[in-house]
Amino acid sequence: MYHRIFAIFICALFFIGCKNAEDYFSEGLDLSSTGYVREAIVKFDKAIHQNPYQKDAYLQMGICYTYLNQEDSAIRTYQKLLTLYPDNTAANYYSGVARYKQHKYKEAVHFFDKAIDSKGGFNATDTNSIQALIDLYKDHFESENAEMDIPTREIMYDRAMANYKSGNFLHARNDFSNCIIQNYNPGTCYYMIGLCRLARKEIKYAREAFFRASNYGDSLALKKLSFLENSYQGGHYPARKKA
């Protein structure tokens, strides 16, 4: 009888000591939130070994790698998740962010495209599209899926920056315009539109964009506007009076 009770006790201790994927994941979140990022990565890795299909463990591990400026490791982590779930919005988005930080802007655009497509797509070339208004409200609901937590307007803004960095000024301008429709960073978006116009030597439209940005208190836009007005004083584009 004694041996049987002892065996049951040992088994109980064994099962109590066993941790599942959720346990490791929770421990990882606690560690990362308190700054113990490297230790958190170990926990997320254990969570993945326990359950290879736990999406959030991959995402959090990748974010930890990015915090450590280990973008290659972050990309490999997201790629493992994309192998399982190719349409995972967050994995595609953060893959784009990691590549942007590596100055691989065209590759970043590719992954931002995939992230937007995974959410139903968006016609970036049509700044008057009713889809812009639909998308504004589409992102205003909560979802249990981690990959739905990133609003399309946020992905679009990052894609616009990547397009600008890669010299694709037309697509960048269209994305910034759609962000303005959704009231997402309008001041900065107008300023970036001004830079896109300026890069294409569309001085009149650049001036207009900088003027709009200045109405949002953008100090850089004010400097650009002042520069253009001084450069073209007495020329084709007289200074516009503020309302």
Short mmCIF file of C-alpha atoms in Angstrom, two decimals:
data_model
loop_
_atom_site.label_atom_id
_atom_site.label_comp_id
_atom_site.label_asym_id
_atom_site.label_seq_id
_atom_site.Cartn_x
_atom_site.Cartn_y
_atom_site.Cartn_z
CA MET A 1 0.00 0.00 0.00
CA TYR A 2 2.81 2.37 0.93
CA HIS A 3 4.58 1.84 -2.39
CA ARG A 4 1.37 2.46 -4.33
CA ILE A 5 0.72 5.74 -2.51
CA PHE A 6 4.33 6.78 -3.05
CA ALA A 7 4.07 6.02 -6.79
CA ILE A 8 0.87 8.02 -7.09
CA PHE A 9 2.53 10.91 -5.26
CA ILE A 10 5.53 10.85 -7.59
CA CYS A 11 3.27 10.76 -10.67
CA ALA A 12 1.28 13.69 -9.31
CA LEU A 13 4.44 15.72 -8.84
CA PHE A 14 5.54 14.84 -12.37
CA PHE A 15 2.32 16.04 -13.96
CA ILE A 16 2.22 19.18 -11.82
CA GLY A 17 5.75 19.97 -12.95
CA CYS A 18 4.93 19.52 -16.65
CA LYS A 19 4.29 22.72 -18.55
CA ASN A 20 2.30 23.07 -21.72
CA ALA A 21 2.72 25.57 -24.57
CA GLU A 22 0.42 28.11 -22.95
CA ASP A 23 2.47 28.02 -19.75
CA TYR A 24 5.70 28.73 -21.60
CA PHE A 25 4.01 31.40 -23.72
CA SER A 26 2.66 33.20 -20.64
CA GLU A 27 6.08 33.06 -19.01
CA GLY A 28 7.58 34.50 -22.18
CA LEU A 29 5.13 37.39 -22.18
CA ASP A 30 5.90 38.16 -18.54
CA LEU A 31 9.63 38.15 -19.22
CA SER A 32 9.44 40.29 -22.38
CA SER A 33 7.17 42.84 -20.68
CA THR A 34 9.75 43.32 -17.94
CA GLY A 35 12.70 43.64 -20.31
CA TYR A 36 14.10 40.11 -20.12
CA VAL A 37 13.93 39.67 -23.86
CA ARG A 38 16.55 36.95 -24.32
CA GLU A 39 14.98 34.86 -21.59
CA ALA A 40 11.58 35.40 -23.20
CA ILE A 41 12.85 34.02 -26.50
CA VAL A 42 13.81 30.78 -24.74
CA LYS A 43 10.28 30.47 -23.35
CA PHE A 44 8.63 31.18 -26.70
CA ASP A 45 10.88 28.60 -28.31
CA LYS A 46 9.76 26.02 -25.74
CA ALA A 47 6.13 26.96 -26.38
CA ILE A 48 6.64 26.33 -30.10
CA HIS A 49 8.27 22.96 -29.41
CA GLN A 50 5.23 22.03 -27.34
CA ASN A 51 2.80 23.35 -29.96
CA PRO A 52 4.26 24.20 -33.40
CA TYR A 53 0.96 25.77 -34.43
CA GLN A 54 0.83 28.46 -31.76
CA LYS A 55 0.92 31.58 -33.91
CA ASP A 56 1.46 34.15 -31.18
CA ALA A 57 4.61 32.43 -29.92
CA TYR A 58 6.27 32.93 -33.32
CA LEU A 59 5.13 36.54 -33.48
CA GLN A 60 6.31 37.42 -29.99
CA MET A 61 9.64 35.69 -30.57
CA GLY A 62 10.14 37.66 -33.77
CA ILE A 63 9.33 40.92 -32.00
CA CYS A 64 11.89 40.06 -29.33
CA TYR A 65 14.54 39.47 -31.99
CA THR A 66 13.70 42.83 -33.55
CA TYR A 67 14.08 44.46 -30.12
CA LEU A 68 17.58 42.99 -30.05
CA ASN A 69 18.21 44.26 -33.62
CA GLN A 70 18.54 40.68 -34.82
CA GLU A 71 16.41 41.14 -37.91
CA ASP A 72 17.63 38.00 -39.70
CA SER A 73 16.53 35.87 -36.76
CA ALA A 74 13.20 37.69 -36.68
CA ILE A 75 12.67 37.06 -40.39
CA ARG A 76 13.47 33.35 -40.01
CA THR A 77 10.96 33.14 -37.17
CA TYR A 78 8.21 34.79 -39.20
CA GLN A 79 9.04 32.58 -42.17
CA LYS A 80 8.45 29.47 -40.06
CA LEU A 81 4.99 30.79 -39.22
CA LEU A 82 4.30 31.72 -42.85
CA THR A 83 5.21 28.17 -43.86
CA LEU A 84 2.31 27.01 -41.72
CA TYR A 85 -0.01 29.97 -42.34
CA PRO A 86 0.96 31.83 -45.56
CA ASP A 87 -1.85 34.36 -45.13
CA ASN A 88 -1.03 35.34 -41.56
CA THR A 89 -1.34 39.13 -41.57
CA ALA A 90 0.98 39.85 -38.67
CA ALA A 91 3.76 37.55 -39.90
CA ASN A 92 3.71 39.20 -43.32
CA TYR A 93 3.54 42.68 -41.81
CA TYR A 94 6.40 42.16 -39.37
CA SER A 95 8.43 40.49 -42.11
CA GLY A 96 8.03 43.74 -44.03
CA VAL A 97 9.02 45.81 -41.01
CA ALA A 98 12.16 43.72 -40.49
CA ARG A 99 13.20 44.12 -44.11
CA TYR A 100 12.49 47.85 -43.98
CA LYS A 101 14.91 48.11 -41.06
CA GLN A 102 17.47 46.31 -43.20
CA HIS A 103 16.88 48.92 -45.94
CA LYS A 104 15.46 46.22 -48.21
CA TYR A 105 12.58 48.44 -49.22
CA LYS A 106 11.30 46.57 -52.28
CA GLU A 107 11.20 43.33 -50.30
CA ALA A 108 9.38 45.18 -47.53
CA VAL A 109 6.75 46.38 -50.01
CA HIS A 110 6.20 42.78 -51.13
CA PHE A 111 5.37 41.65 -47.60
CA PHE A 112 3.25 44.71 -46.87
CA ASP A 113 1.29 43.85 -50.05
CA LYS A 114 0.75 40.32 -48.76
CA ALA A 115 -0.36 41.62 -45.37
CA ILE A 116 -2.95 43.91 -46.96
CA ASP A 117 -4.11 41.16 -49.32
CA SER A 118 -4.63 38.86 -46.35
CA LYS A 119 -7.12 41.38 -44.99
CA GLY A 120 -9.17 41.57 -48.15
CA GLY A 121 -6.96 43.85 -50.23
CA PHE A 122 -7.09 47.55 -50.93
CA ASN A 123 -7.06 49.50 -54.19
CA ALA A 124 -4.14 51.83 -53.49
CA THR A 125 -4.31 53.44 -56.95
CA ASP A 126 -7.83 54.80 -56.38
CA THR A 127 -7.75 57.55 -53.77
CA ASN A 128 -11.48 58.18 -54.24
CA SER A 129 -12.42 54.54 -53.85
CA ILE A 130 -15.39 53.72 -51.65
CA GLN A 131 -13.18 50.91 -50.45
CA ALA A 132 -11.17 53.47 -48.50
CA LEU A 133 -14.26 54.29 -46.49
CA ILE A 134 -15.21 50.64 -46.11
CA ASP A 135 -11.71 49.84 -44.92
CA LEU A 136 -11.89 52.62 -42.35
CA TYR A 137 -14.74 50.82 -40.63
CA LYS A 138 -13.49 47.31 -41.37
CA ASP A 139 -10.63 47.84 -38.93
CA HIS A 140 -12.87 49.17 -36.17
CA PHE A 141 -13.84 45.80 -34.77
CA GLU A 142 -12.03 43.50 -32.42
CA SER A 143 -10.96 40.09 -33.58
CA GLU A 144 -9.72 37.06 -31.69
CA ASN A 145 -7.18 36.42 -34.42
CA ALA A 146 -3.78 38.00 -33.80
CA GLU A 147 -3.26 38.60 -37.50
CA MET A 148 -6.32 40.88 -37.62
CA ASP A 149 -5.01 43.24 -34.94
CA ILE A 150 -3.00 45.41 -37.36
CA PRO A 151 -5.20 48.01 -39.11
CA THR A 152 -4.86 48.21 -42.87
CA ARG A 153 -4.17 51.94 -42.67
CA GLU A 154 -1.09 51.23 -40.52
CA ILE A 155 0.23 48.66 -42.98
CA MET A 156 -0.51 51.04 -45.84
CA TYR A 157 1.40 53.86 -44.17
CA ASP A 158 4.48 51.65 -43.75
CA ARG A 159 4.14 50.46 -47.33
CA ALA A 160 4.00 54.07 -48.46
CA MET A 161 7.24 54.81 -46.61
CA ALA A 162 8.90 51.76 -48.16
CA ASN A 163 7.70 52.78 -51.62
CA TYR A 164 9.06 56.27 -51.08
CA LYS A 165 12.43 54.89 -49.96
CA SER A 166 12.58 52.65 -53.02
CA GLY A 167 11.80 55.55 -55.36
CA ASN A 168 8.27 54.45 -56.25
CA PHE A 169 6.84 57.91 -55.61
CA LEU A 170 3.52 57.44 -57.38
CA HIS A 171 2.50 54.39 -55.34
CA ALA A 172 3.80 56.03 -52.19
CA ARG A 173 1.69 59.11 -52.85
CA ASN A 174 -1.43 57.03 -53.44
CA ASP A 175 -0.95 55.16 -50.16
CA PHE A 176 -0.37 58.39 -48.24
CA SER A 177 -3.52 59.83 -49.82
CA ASN A 178 -5.56 56.83 -48.70
CA CYS A 179 -4.15 57.19 -45.18
CA ILE A 180 -5.36 60.79 -45.18
CA ILE A 181 -8.85 59.63 -46.17
CA GLN A 182 -8.75 57.41 -43.10
CA ASN A 183 -7.42 60.30 -40.95
CA TYR A 184 -4.23 58.37 -40.20
CA ASN A 185 -1.22 60.68 -39.59
CA PRO A 186 -2.61 63.30 -42.02
CA GLY A 187 0.04 65.92 -41.30
CA THR A 188 2.94 63.58 -41.94
CA CYS A 189 1.16 62.07 -44.96
CA TYR A 190 0.69 65.48 -46.58
CA TYR A 191 4.36 66.23 -45.92
CA MET A 192 5.42 62.94 -47.52
CA ILE A 193 3.14 63.62 -50.49
CA GLY A 194 4.96 66.92 -50.83
CA LEU A 195 8.29 65.09 -50.91
CA CYS A 196 6.94 62.67 -53.52
CA ARG A 197 5.77 65.59 -55.66
CA LEU A 198 9.07 67.36 -55.18
CA ALA A 199 10.99 64.24 -56.26
CA ARG A 200 8.97 64.25 -59.48
CA LYS A 201 9.62 68.01 -59.88
CA GLU A 202 5.91 68.76 -59.50
CA ILE A 203 6.64 71.98 -57.63
CA LYS A 204 3.16 73.47 -57.67
CA TYR A 205 1.57 70.33 -56.19
CA ALA A 206 4.44 69.87 -53.75
CA ARG A 207 3.82 73.36 -52.44
CA GLU A 208 0.13 72.59 -52.03
CA ALA A 209 0.88 69.42 -50.07
CA PHE A 210 3.35 71.20 -47.78
CA PHE A 211 0.79 73.94 -47.18
CA ARG A 212 -1.78 71.34 -46.10
CA ALA A 213 0.79 69.65 -43.87
CA SER A 214 1.63 72.98 -42.25
CA ASN A 215 -2.01 73.32 -41.21
CA TYR A 216 -1.40 70.29 -38.99
CA GLY A 217 1.57 72.00 -37.36
CA ASP A 218 4.24 70.05 -39.23
CA SER A 219 7.43 72.10 -38.70
CA LEU A 220 9.30 70.35 -41.52
CA ALA A 221 6.49 71.24 -43.90
CA LEU A 222 6.74 74.89 -42.86
CA LYS A 223 10.45 74.88 -43.68
CA LYS A 224 9.83 73.27 -47.07
CA LEU A 225 7.02 75.70 -47.79
CA SER A 226 9.19 78.65 -46.86
CA PHE A 227 12.00 77.34 -49.06
CA LEU A 228 9.71 76.91 -52.06
CA GLU A 229 8.07 80.30 -51.61
CA ASN A 230 11.47 81.99 -51.40
CA SER A 231 12.76 80.03 -54.39
CA TYR A 232 9.79 80.97 -56.56
CA GLN A 233 9.20 84.48 -55.26
CA GLY A 234 8.08 86.52 -58.23
CA GLY A 235 7.94 83.36 -60.34
CA HIS A 236 5.18 81.03 -61.45
CA TYR A 237 3.90 80.12 -58.01
CA PRO A 238 3.14 83.17 -55.82
CA ALA A 239 2.78 82.65 -52.09
CA ARG A 240 -0.66 81.44 -51.09
CA LYS A 241 -2.53 83.43 -48.47
CA LYS A 242 -3.53 81.49 -45.43
CA ALA A 243 -7.16 81.48 -44.53
#
